[in-house]
């Protein structure tokens, strides 16, 4: 038999298998029967074998499973599923998302001086042990300012501190115009009203931002009154447009009023002069670390590169075009914010570090939404990934990423908070958003498929060079093939090159294939085989052309057939049931 050896190992053994069998037909020898004759001189030892048509059976082949034709190694991104045996291109890695932080807000300390109120006026005759009641009505402006507010804070509904700060209320008593003395000043239903947006700690005894002082001694012998209240923050509103919006420079001025009204009773008065009540409120600086409002933080994710390395050669040819039924990219992410995060995405396939024109895929306008907590978003061509727990998003042009197999796919994700409703966020906290991707491309094809496989059979000359004793001008190689693979295969005559030992193409050998004899019909279900016959005709004026062949190079294409959405499995197979060399007119054997 003719034995074909290979210079380098290849994962796809289809070429070796077909052509090795194709060229393995028996040779024969003729020996002399009587040494009295000089056969070279006396007898023309050119023998014709076969008459008008000689067909030499060359046998059949073993069953070639896809697991042998498409060989994969551990770590390759093309692997058969352990259960279904369907081939999948798989790749997964992390996506680097920068921690998101909205910086703290500092509201400066503020002092409110209420207008002084005269509660005793004794400029005439001195008297003692007198008791004087006075009506109190006074107020003062409250104004606090916050600067350098993070641009993420679009509207502030409420501001909270982790540790309450002090609001110190003091009431001083000033004597003027004489030698007036008094024993005490007592409040009689004296009400202090604070701005309604100041949030006091619950146990301060304040109702509706009103502090009531009743029967409470405010001063003894001229002492001042002091009351410290604990403040937890500000609350402006519960819904959009009820809060406060920072200006374009990131500043906010909080304005309001503190008022006081009611009665005070001064007793034990003696001497002359006037007594004034002077109230004041001082609120300490507040470092806000929690905000409720419209918050739209900037979230940055690095461009992720999906590297499609370790692909089989038949998927990397420049003429290969894939039409994958349902490629899937699964995005996993934890959203730590109390608001949905929308993802705008641009996926760009690249070859040789250059974008493949027209094949980018853009996803946006709220198609990908991460709800608070863990998320799985499955992007697929059909909008059905069959992944438990995943939210499916239909991306009809998903196949663009793989139509021309890229070296890499750049994934540019832009997380955006577009929510204009209120939610709460901690300020100064680094919100981590761990994310990853998983690419899953089951090899199941549609009508746009065009896979190209290049291969060759080499080192044939050492077996064929003795065939110079056989003279023929044409031959046909006929193969009967059973195909249980759901791919229609085509071998065109122009995709076959025959070369000599020096690598030069034997252009004198003409190759032809009839249209209906160049296809291997696909299995429509990937289980039941279809039977086909391939016929390659070789013609040459050089009657010893077989003896000069060293290498047969060919390009096989998988083209659209009737089987769509049928996955490739490593259990599917191809079998050459018979290989024949047919020689019209028989074979002339030169035994001279």
Coordinates of C-alpha atoms in Angstrom, one line a residue:
X1 CA 0.0 0.0 0.0
X2 CA 1.0 3.7 -0.3
X3 CA 1.8 5.2 3.0
X4 CA 1.5 8.9 3.6
X5 CA 3.5 10.5 6.4
X6 CA 3.1 13.9 7.9
X7 CA 5.8 16.5 8.7
X8 CA 3.9 18.1 11.6
X9 CA 1.0 17.0 13.8
X10 CA -2.3 18.6 13.3
X11 CA -5.4 18.6 15.4
X12 CA -7.8 18.1 12.4
X13 CA -7.0 14.7 10.9
X14 CA -9.7 14.7 8.2
X15 CA -7.1 15.3 5.4
X16 CA -4.8 12.5 6.6
X17 CA -7.6 10.2 6.9
X18 CA -9.3 10.7 3.5
X19 CA -6.2 11.0 1.3
X20 CA -4.3 8.3 3.0
X21 CA -7.0 5.9 2.2
X22 CA -7.6 7.4 -1.2
X23 CA -4.0 6.7 -2.3
X24 CA -3.8 3.3 -0.8
X25 CA -4.5 1.0 -3.8
X26 CA -2.6 -2.2 -4.5
X27 CA 0.4 -2.3 -6.8
X28 CA 1.4 -5.4 -8.7
X29 CA 4.5 -6.9 -10.2
X30 CA 5.2 -9.2 -13.2
X31 CA 8.2 -11.5 -13.1
X32 CA 10.0 -13.3 -16.0
X33 CA 8.9 -16.9 -16.7
X34 CA 11.9 -18.1 -18.9
X35 CA 15.4 -16.7 -18.8
X36 CA 16.1 -17.9 -22.4
X37 CA 14.4 -14.8 -23.7
X38 CA 15.8 -11.3 -23.5
X39 CA 12.5 -9.6 -22.8
X40 CA 14.0 -6.1 -23.2
X41 CA 15.0 -6.9 -26.9
X42 CA 12.7 -9.6 -28.1
X43 CA 9.3 -8.8 -26.5
X44 CA 7.4 -5.5 -26.0
X45 CA 6.5 -5.9 -22.3
X46 CA 4.0 -3.1 -22.4
X47 CA 0.9 -4.7 -20.9
X48 CA -2.7 -3.3 -20.9
X49 CA -4.7 -4.2 -17.9
X50 CA -8.4 -3.6 -17.6
X51 CA -9.6 -3.2 -21.2
X52 CA -11.9 -0.3 -21.7
X53 CA -12.5 0.5 -18.1
X54 CA -10.5 -0.6 -15.1
X55 CA -11.8 -0.1 -11.6
X56 CA -9.5 -1.0 -8.7
X57 CA -11.2 -1.2 -5.3
X58 CA -9.1 0.3 -2.5
X59 CA -11.2 -0.8 0.4
X60 CA -12.9 1.3 3.0
X61 CA -12.0 3.2 6.1
X62 CA -12.6 3.1 9.8
X63 CA -15.3 5.4 11.3
X64 CA -13.8 8.8 12.0
X65 CA -15.5 10.5 14.9
X66 CA -15.4 14.3 15.3
X67 CA -13.5 13.6 18.6
X68 CA -10.6 12.5 16.3
X69 CA -11.1 15.0 13.5
X70 CA -11.4 17.9 15.9
X71 CA -8.9 17.1 18.6
X72 CA -8.9 19.3 21.7
X73 CA -6.5 19.5 24.5
X74 CA -7.1 20.5 28.1
X75 CA -7.2 24.3 28.4
X76 CA -8.4 24.8 24.8
X77 CA -11.4 27.1 24.6
X78 CA -13.2 24.6 22.3
X79 CA -14.4 21.7 24.3
X80 CA -17.3 19.2 24.2
X81 CA -19.8 19.4 27.0
X82 CA -19.3 16.5 29.4
X83 CA -23.0 15.6 29.4
X84 CA -24.4 16.5 26.0
X85 CA -21.1 16.1 24.0
X86 CA -21.9 19.3 22.1
X87 CA -18.9 21.4 21.1
X88 CA -18.8 24.8 22.8
X89 CA -16.4 27.7 22.5
X90 CA -16.1 28.9 26.1
X91 CA -14.1 31.6 27.8
X92 CA -14.5 33.3 31.1
X93 CA -12.7 36.0 33.1
X94 CA -13.2 38.9 35.5
X95 CA -14.2 42.4 34.5
X96 CA -12.4 45.1 36.4
X97 CA -14.9 47.7 37.7
X98 CA -13.4 50.6 39.7
X99 CA -14.9 51.0 43.2
X100 CA -17.6 53.7 43.3
X101 CA -17.4 56.4 45.9
X102 CA -19.5 59.5 46.5
X103 CA -17.5 61.8 48.7
X104 CA -18.8 63.1 52.1
X105 CA -20.6 66.4 52.4
X106 CA -19.6 68.8 55.1
X107 CA -22.2 71.3 56.3
X108 CA -20.5 74.2 58.1
X109 CA -21.4 75.3 61.6
X110 CA -24.0 78.0 61.9
X111 CA -25.0 80.5 64.6
X112 CA -28.5 82.0 64.8
X113 CA -28.9 85.1 67.0
X114 CA -32.5 85.7 67.8
X115 CA -33.5 89.3 68.4
X116 CA -33.2 90.3 72.1
X117 CA -36.5 90.9 74.0
X118 CA -36.9 93.3 77.0
X119 CA -38.7 91.4 79.7
X120 CA -38.4 94.0 82.6
X121 CA -38.2 97.8 82.3
X122 CA -38.0 99.5 85.7
X123 CA -36.6 102.9 85.0
X124 CA -38.8 104.8 87.5
X125 CA -39.3 104.1 91.2
X126 CA -37.4 101.2 92.7
X127 CA -39.4 98.3 94.0
X128 CA -38.6 94.9 95.4
X129 CA -40.2 91.4 95.4
X130 CA -42.1 92.3 92.3
X131 CA -43.1 89.7 89.7
X132 CA -43.3 90.7 86.1
X133 CA -44.7 88.7 83.2
X134 CA -43.6 89.4 79.6
X135 CA -44.7 88.1 76.2
X136 CA -42.0 86.7 74.1
X137 CA -42.0 86.9 70.3
X138 CA -38.6 86.8 68.6
X139 CA -36.8 85.1 65.8
X140 CA -33.5 84.8 63.9
X141 CA -32.2 83.6 60.5
X142 CA -30.7 80.1 60.3
X143 CA -28.2 79.7 57.4
X144 CA -25.8 76.8 56.9
X145 CA -23.6 76.2 53.8
X146 CA -22.1 73.1 52.2
X147 CA -19.5 73.4 49.5
X148 CA -17.7 71.0 47.1
X149 CA -20.6 68.6 46.9
X150 CA -20.0 65.5 44.8
X151 CA -21.5 65.9 41.3
X152 CA -23.2 62.6 41.8
X153 CA -25.6 64.3 44.2
X154 CA -28.2 65.7 41.9
X155 CA -30.9 66.4 44.6
X156 CA -30.7 66.0 48.3
X157 CA -33.8 64.7 50.1
X158 CA -32.0 64.1 53.4
X159 CA -28.6 64.2 54.9
X160 CA -27.5 62.1 57.9
X161 CA -24.5 61.9 60.2
X162 CA -23.2 58.7 61.8
X163 CA -22.7 60.4 65.1
X164 CA -25.2 63.1 66.2
X165 CA -23.9 66.7 66.6
X166 CA -24.8 69.3 69.2
X167 CA -27.2 72.1 68.8
X168 CA -26.6 74.4 71.8
X169 CA -29.5 76.6 72.7
X170 CA -28.5 79.4 75.2
X171 CA -30.6 82.2 76.7
X172 CA -28.6 85.0 78.3
X173 CA -30.1 87.8 80.5
X174 CA -28.6 91.3 80.1
X175 CA -29.2 94.2 82.6
X176 CA -28.8 97.7 81.4
X177 CA -29.5 101.3 82.7
X178 CA -29.4 100.8 86.5
X179 CA -28.8 98.5 89.5
X180 CA -31.6 96.0 88.7
X181 CA -31.4 92.6 90.3
X182 CA -33.8 89.6 90.2
X183 CA -34.1 86.2 91.7
X184 CA -35.2 84.1 88.7
X185 CA -36.8 83.9 85.3
X186 CA -39.2 81.1 84.7
X187 CA -40.6 80.0 81.4
X188 CA -44.4 79.8 80.9
X189 CA -45.2 77.7 77.9
X190 CA -42.2 79.2 76.0
X191 CA -42.0 77.6 72.6
X192 CA -38.9 77.5 70.4
X193 CA -39.5 76.5 66.8
X194 CA -36.6 75.1 64.7
X195 CA -36.6 74.7 60.9
X196 CA -38.7 71.7 60.0
X197 CA -35.8 70.2 58.0
X198 CA -33.5 69.7 61.1
X199 CA -33.7 66.1 62.3
X200 CA -33.3 65.8 66.1
X201 CA -32.6 62.6 67.9
X202 CA -35.8 60.9 69.0
X203 CA -35.2 61.2 72.8
X204 CA -34.8 65.0 72.8
X205 CA -38.4 65.6 73.7
X206 CA -39.0 67.7 70.6
X207 CA -42.3 67.3 68.7
X208 CA -42.7 68.7 65.2
X209 CA -39.4 70.6 65.7
X210 CA -40.9 72.5 68.6
X211 CA -39.2 72.6 72.0
X212 CA -41.6 73.6 74.8
X213 CA -40.2 75.1 78.0
X214 CA -42.9 75.2 80.7
X215 CA -42.3 76.0 84.4
X216 CA -38.7 75.6 83.7
X217 CA -36.3 78.0 85.5
X218 CA -34.3 79.9 82.9
X219 CA -32.1 82.0 85.2
X220 CA -31.2 82.3 88.8
X221 CA -29.7 85.6 89.9
X222 CA -28.7 86.4 86.4
X223 CA -27.3 83.0 85.3
X224 CA -27.7 81.9 81.7
X225 CA -29.8 79.0 80.4
X226 CA -28.2 76.3 78.3
X227 CA -29.8 73.3 76.6
X228 CA -28.0 70.9 74.3
X229 CA -30.0 69.1 71.6
X230 CA -28.7 66.2 69.5
X231 CA -29.1 66.6 65.7
X232 CA -28.9 63.7 63.3
X233 CA -29.1 65.6 60.0
X234 CA -31.4 67.4 57.6
X235 CA -34.5 66.2 55.8
X236 CA -36.0 68.3 53.0
X237 CA -38.3 65.9 51.3
X238 CA -39.3 62.3 50.5
X239 CA -39.7 62.5 46.7
X240 CA -38.2 64.0 43.6
X241 CA -38.4 67.9 43.5
X242 CA -39.1 68.1 47.2
X243 CA -35.4 68.3 48.1
X244 CA -32.6 70.7 47.7
X245 CA -30.4 70.9 44.6
X246 CA -26.8 72.0 44.7
X247 CA -25.9 74.7 42.3
X248 CA -23.5 74.4 39.3
X249 CA -20.5 75.0 41.5
X250 CA -21.5 72.2 43.9
X251 CA -22.6 74.4 46.7
X252 CA -25.8 74.4 48.8
X253 CA -27.1 77.0 51.2
X254 CA -29.6 75.8 53.7
X255 CA -31.8 78.7 54.9
X256 CA -34.5 78.9 57.5
X257 CA -35.7 80.5 60.7
X258 CA -35.6 79.9 64.4
X259 CA -38.4 81.5 66.4
X260 CA -39.4 81.8 70.1
X261 CA -42.8 82.7 71.5
X262 CA -44.6 82.4 74.8
X263 CA -44.3 84.0 78.3
X264 CA -41.6 84.4 80.9
X265 CA -42.1 85.5 84.5
X266 CA -39.3 87.4 86.3
X267 CA -39.5 87.5 90.1
X268 CA -37.6 89.0 93.0
X269 CA -36.9 92.2 91.1
X270 CA -35.3 95.1 92.9
X271 CA -33.6 98.3 91.8
X272 CA -34.0 100.1 88.6
X273 CA -33.0 99.3 85.0
X274 CA -34.0 97.0 82.2
X275 CA -33.6 93.2 81.8
X276 CA -33.4 91.7 78.3
X277 CA -33.7 88.1 77.2
X278 CA -31.1 87.2 74.6
X279 CA -31.5 83.8 72.9
X280 CA -29.0 82.1 70.6
X281 CA -28.7 78.7 68.8
X282 CA -25.4 77.3 67.6
X283 CA -25.3 74.1 65.4
X284 CA -22.0 72.4 65.1
X285 CA -20.3 71.4 61.8
X286 CA -21.9 68.3 60.3
X287 CA -19.9 65.6 58.3
X288 CA -22.6 64.0 56.3
X289 CA -22.0 60.3 55.5
X290 CA -25.5 59.2 54.3
X291 CA -27.7 60.8 51.7
X292 CA -31.1 60.1 50.4
X293 CA -32.0 61.7 47.1
X294 CA -31.3 61.6 43.4
X295 CA -27.8 60.1 43.3
X296 CA -26.1 59.3 40.0
X297 CA -22.6 58.2 40.7
X298 CA -20.0 57.8 38.0
X299 CA -19.0 54.1 37.7
X300 CA -16.0 53.2 35.6
X301 CA -15.2 49.8 34.1
X302 CA -12.0 49.0 32.3
X303 CA -12.3 47.7 28.7
X304 CA -12.2 43.9 28.9
X305 CA -10.4 41.9 26.2
X306 CA -11.9 38.5 25.4
X307 CA -9.0 36.6 23.9
X308 CA -10.0 33.8 21.5
X309 CA -6.8 31.8 21.5
X310 CA -6.3 28.1 21.1
X311 CA -8.9 27.9 18.3
X312 CA -8.7 25.0 15.8
X313 CA -7.2 26.0 12.4
X314 CA -10.4 25.4 10.5
X315 CA -12.0 28.3 12.5
X316 CA -9.2 30.7 11.8
X317 CA -9.0 30.8 8.0
X318 CA -9.5 34.3 6.5
X319 CA -12.4 33.0 4.4
X320 CA -14.2 31.4 7.3
X321 CA -17.6 32.9 8.0
X322 CA -19.7 31.6 10.9
X323 CA -23.4 31.9 11.4
X324 CA -23.8 30.7 15.0
X325 CA -27.4 29.9 16.0
X326 CA -27.3 31.2 19.5
X327 CA -24.0 32.6 20.9
X328 CA -24.3 33.6 24.5
X329 CA -22.3 36.1 26.7
X330 CA -23.2 35.8 30.3
X331 CA -22.4 38.9 32.5
X332 CA -22.3 38.4 36.2
X333 CA -22.2 41.3 38.6
X334 CA -23.0 42.3 42.1
X335 CA -24.7 45.7 42.4
X336 CA -24.0 47.1 45.9
X337 CA -26.1 50.3 45.3
X338 CA -29.8 50.6 46.3
X339 CA -30.7 51.6 42.8
X340 CA -30.7 49.9 39.4
X341 CA -27.5 50.3 37.3
X342 CA -27.9 50.3 33.6
X343 CA -25.1 49.0 31.4
X344 CA -24.3 50.5 28.0
X345 CA -22.0 48.1 26.1
X346 CA -20.0 48.2 22.9
X347 CA -18.5 44.8 21.8
X348 CA -15.9 45.1 19.1
X349 CA -14.2 42.1 17.4
X350 CA -10.6 42.7 16.4
X351 CA -8.1 41.0 14.1
X352 CA -4.4 42.0 14.2
X353 CA -5.4 44.7 16.7
X354 CA -7.7 46.3 14.2
X355 CA -11.5 46.5 14.5
X356 CA -13.4 44.3 12.0
X357 CA -15.4 47.0 10.2
X358 CA -19.1 46.8 10.5
X359 CA -19.2 44.0 13.1
X360 CA -19.4 45.9 16.4
X361 CA -22.4 45.2 18.6
X362 CA -23.9 48.0 20.6
X363 CA -26.2 47.4 23.5
X364 CA -27.8 50.2 25.5
X365 CA -31.0 52.2 26.2
X366 CA -31.7 50.2 29.3
X367 CA -31.3 46.7 27.8
X368 CA -28.9 45.6 30.5
X369 CA -30.1 46.5 34.0
X370 CA -28.4 45.4 37.2
X371 CA -30.8 45.3 40.1
X372 CA -29.4 45.7 43.7
X373 CA -27.6 42.5 44.6
X374 CA -26.3 39.6 42.5
X375 CA -27.2 39.6 38.8
X376 CA -26.8 37.2 35.8
X377 CA -27.5 38.8 32.4
X378 CA -27.5 36.5 29.4
X379 CA -26.9 38.2 26.1
X380 CA -27.9 36.0 23.2
X381 CA -29.0 36.0 19.6
X382 CA -32.3 34.3 20.3
X383 CA -33.0 35.9 23.7
X384 CA -33.1 32.4 25.3
X385 CA -29.9 31.1 27.0
X386 CA -31.5 28.3 29.0
X387 CA -29.3 29.4 31.9
X388 CA -31.1 29.0 35.3
X389 CA -31.6 32.3 37.1
X390 CA -30.4 34.5 34.2
X391 CA -32.2 37.5 32.8
X392 CA -32.2 37.0 29.1
X393 CA -31.6 39.9 26.7
X394 CA -32.0 39.5 23.0
X395 CA -29.2 40.8 20.9
X396 CA -30.2 40.0 17.3
X397 CA -26.8 41.0 15.8
X398 CA -24.8 39.0 18.3
X399 CA -23.3 36.8 15.6
X400 CA -21.5 39.8 14.2
X401 CA -18.9 39.2 16.9
X402 CA -18.0 35.8 15.5
X403 CA -19.0 36.1 11.8
X404 CA -15.3 36.6 11.0
X405 CA -13.5 34.8 13.8
X406 CA -11.6 37.6 15.7
X407 CA -8.4 37.4 17.7
X408 CA -10.0 39.3 20.5
X409 CA -13.3 40.9 21.4
X410 CA -13.0 44.3 23.2
X411 CA -15.9 44.7 25.7
X412 CA -16.4 48.3 26.7
X413 CA -19.0 48.5 29.5
X414 CA -20.3 51.8 30.7
X415 CA -22.4 51.4 33.9
X416 CA -24.8 54.3 34.3
X417 CA -27.2 55.2 37.1
X418 CA -30.1 56.9 35.3
X419 CA -32.6 56.5 38.1
X420 CA -34.2 59.8 39.0
X421 CA -36.0 58.5 42.1
X422 CA -34.8 58.7 45.7
X423 CA -32.6 56.1 47.2
X424 CA -30.0 56.1 50.0
X425 CA -26.2 55.8 49.6
X426 CA -23.4 56.0 52.1
X427 CA -20.9 58.8 51.4
X428 CA -17.2 58.1 51.5
X429 CA -17.7 54.4 51.1
X430 CA -16.0 52.5 48.3
X431 CA -18.8 50.4 46.7
X432 CA -17.2 47.4 45.1
X433 CA -18.9 45.9 42.0
X434 CA -17.3 42.5 41.3
X435 CA -18.1 41.4 37.8
X436 CA -17.2 38.7 35.3
X437 CA -18.1 37.3 31.9
X438 CA -18.6 33.9 30.4
X439 CA -18.7 33.3 26.7
X440 CA -20.5 30.2 25.5
X441 CA -20.8 29.5 21.8
X442 CA -22.4 26.1 21.1
X443 CA -21.3 25.1 17.6
X444 CA -24.7 25.1 16.0
X445 CA -25.0 26.8 12.7
X446 CA -27.4 28.7 10.4
X447 CA -27.5 29.4 6.7
X448 CA -24.7 32.0 6.7
X449 CA -22.0 29.4 7.5
X450 CA -18.8 29.1 5.5
X451 CA -16.0 27.2 7.3
X452 CA -12.7 26.7 5.4
X453 CA -10.2 24.0 6.3
X454 CA -6.8 23.9 4.7
X455 CA -4.6 20.8 4.8
X456 CA -2.3 18.6 2.8
X457 CA -1.0 15.1 2.4
X458 CA 2.8 15.1 2.2
X459 CA 5.8 12.9 1.5
X460 CA 4.0 10.9 -1.1
X461 CA 6.8 10.7 -3.6
X462 CA 8.8 8.0 -1.8
X463 CA 5.8 5.7 -2.4
X464 CA 4.7 7.0 -5.8
X465 CA 8.0 7.3 -7.7
X466 CA 8.0 3.7 -8.8
X467 CA 4.7 4.3 -10.7
X468 CA 6.7 5.5 -13.7
X469 CA 6.1 2.0 -15.1
X470 CA 2.4 2.7 -15.2
X471 CA 1.4 4.9 -18.1
X472 CA -1.9 6.6 -18.0
X473 CA -3.3 10.0 -18.9
X474 CA -6.3 10.2 -16.7
X475 CA -7.7 8.7 -13.6
X476 CA -10.7 9.1 -11.4
X477 CA -10.7 8.8 -7.7
X478 CA -14.2 7.8 -6.3
X479 CA -15.1 8.0 -2.7
X480 CA -18.4 6.8 -1.1
X481 CA -18.9 8.7 2.2
X482 CA -21.4 8.2 5.0
X483 CA -21.7 11.5 7.0
X484 CA -23.4 11.7 10.4
X485 CA -22.1 15.3 10.9
X486 CA -24.7 18.1 10.4
X487 CA -22.3 20.0 8.1
X488 CA -22.4 19.9 4.3
X489 CA -18.9 19.5 3.0
X490 CA -17.6 20.7 -0.4
X491 CA -14.4 20.0 -2.2
X492 CA -13.9 22.0 -5.4
X493 CA -11.4 21.0 -8.0
X494 CA -9.8 24.5 -7.9
X495 CA -9.2 23.9 -4.2
X496 CA -6.9 21.0 -4.9
X497 CA -3.2 21.6 -5.6
X498 CA -0.8 18.8 -6.6
X499 CA 2.9 19.5 -5.9
X500 CA 6.2 17.7 -6.5
X501 CA 9.1 17.1 -4.1
X502 CA 10.3 20.7 -4.6
X503 CA 7.0 22.3 -3.7
X504 CA 6.2 23.2 -7.3
X505 CA 2.6 22.7 -8.4
X506 CA 2.2 20.1 -11.2
X507 CA 0.2 22.4 -13.4
X508 CA 0.2 19.8 -16.2
X509 CA -2.2 17.7 -14.0
X510 CA -5.7 19.0 -14.6
X511 CA -8.3 18.5 -12.0
X512 CA -12.1 18.5 -12.5
X513 CA -15.1 17.6 -10.4
X514 CA -18.7 17.4 -11.6
X515 CA -21.0 19.8 -9.7
X516 CA -23.0 17.0 -8.1
X517 CA -19.9 15.0 -7.2
X518 CA -18.1 17.5 -5.0
X519 CA -20.5 17.5 -2.0
X520 CA -20.7 15.4 1.1
X521 CA -24.3 15.7 2.2
X522 CA -24.9 16.5 5.8
X523 CA -26.9 14.6 8.4
X524 CA -30.1 16.5 9.0
X525 CA -30.3 15.6 12.7
X526 CA -26.6 14.8 13.6
X527 CA -27.5 11.2 14.2
X528 CA -28.6 9.4 11.0
X529 CA -25.9 9.4 8.3
X530 CA -26.3 10.6 4.7
X531 CA -24.5 8.8 1.9
X532 CA -22.6 10.7 -0.9
X533 CA -20.1 10.0 -3.6
X534 CA -17.1 12.3 -4.5
X535 CA -15.4 12.0 -7.8
X536 CA -12.1 13.8 -8.6
X537 CA -10.8 13.5 -12.2
X538 CA -7.1 13.8 -12.9
X539 CA -5.8 14.3 -16.5
X540 CA -2.3 14.9 -17.8
X541 CA -0.3 14.5 -21.0
X542 CA 2.5 13.2 -18.9
X543 CA 1.7 9.5 -18.7
X544 CA 3.9 9.1 -15.6
X545 CA 2.3 12.0 -13.6
X546 CA 1.4 9.8 -10.6
X547 CA 5.1 9.0 -10.0
X548 CA 5.9 12.8 -9.6
X549 CA 3.3 13.6 -6.9
X550 CA 4.7 14.4 -3.5
X551 CA 2.0 16.5 -1.9
X552 CA -1.7 17.0 -2.4
X553 CA -3.0 20.3 -0.8
X554 CA -6.6 21.0 -0.6
X555 CA -9.2 23.3 0.9
X556 CA -12.4 21.8 2.2
X557 CA -15.4 24.1 3.0
X558 CA -18.4 23.5 5.1
X559 CA -21.3 25.3 3.4
X560 CA -24.9 25.9 4.2
X561 CA -27.1 22.9 4.0
X562 CA -30.5 21.8 5.2
X563 CA -29.4 21.1 8.8
X564 CA -29.7 24.3 10.9
X565 CA -29.7 24.7 14.6
X566 CA -28.2 21.2 15.0
X567 CA -25.1 21.2 17.2
X568 CA -21.8 19.6 16.5
X569 CA -21.0 16.7 18.9
X570 CA -17.8 14.8 19.3
X571 CA -19.8 11.6 18.9
X572 CA -20.8 12.4 15.3
X573 CA -18.8 10.7 12.6
X574 CA -17.7 10.4 9.0
X575 CA -16.9 7.1 7.3
X576 CA -15.5 6.4 3.8
X577 CA -17.2 3.2 2.9
X578 CA -15.3 2.6 -0.3
X579 CA -12.4 4.2 -2.3
X580 CA -11.8 3.3 -5.9
X581 CA -9.3 4.3 -8.6
X582 CA -11.0 4.2 -11.9
X583 CA -9.0 4.3 -15.1
X584 CA -10.9 4.6 -18.4
X585 CA -9.2 2.4 -21.1
X586 CA -7.3 0.4 -18.6
X587 CA -3.7 0.8 -17.4
X588 CA -0.6 0.4 -19.6
X589 CA 2.2 -1.2 -17.5
X590 CA 5.7 -0.9 -19.1
X591 CA 7.7 -3.9 -18.0
X592 CA 10.5 -3.6 -20.6

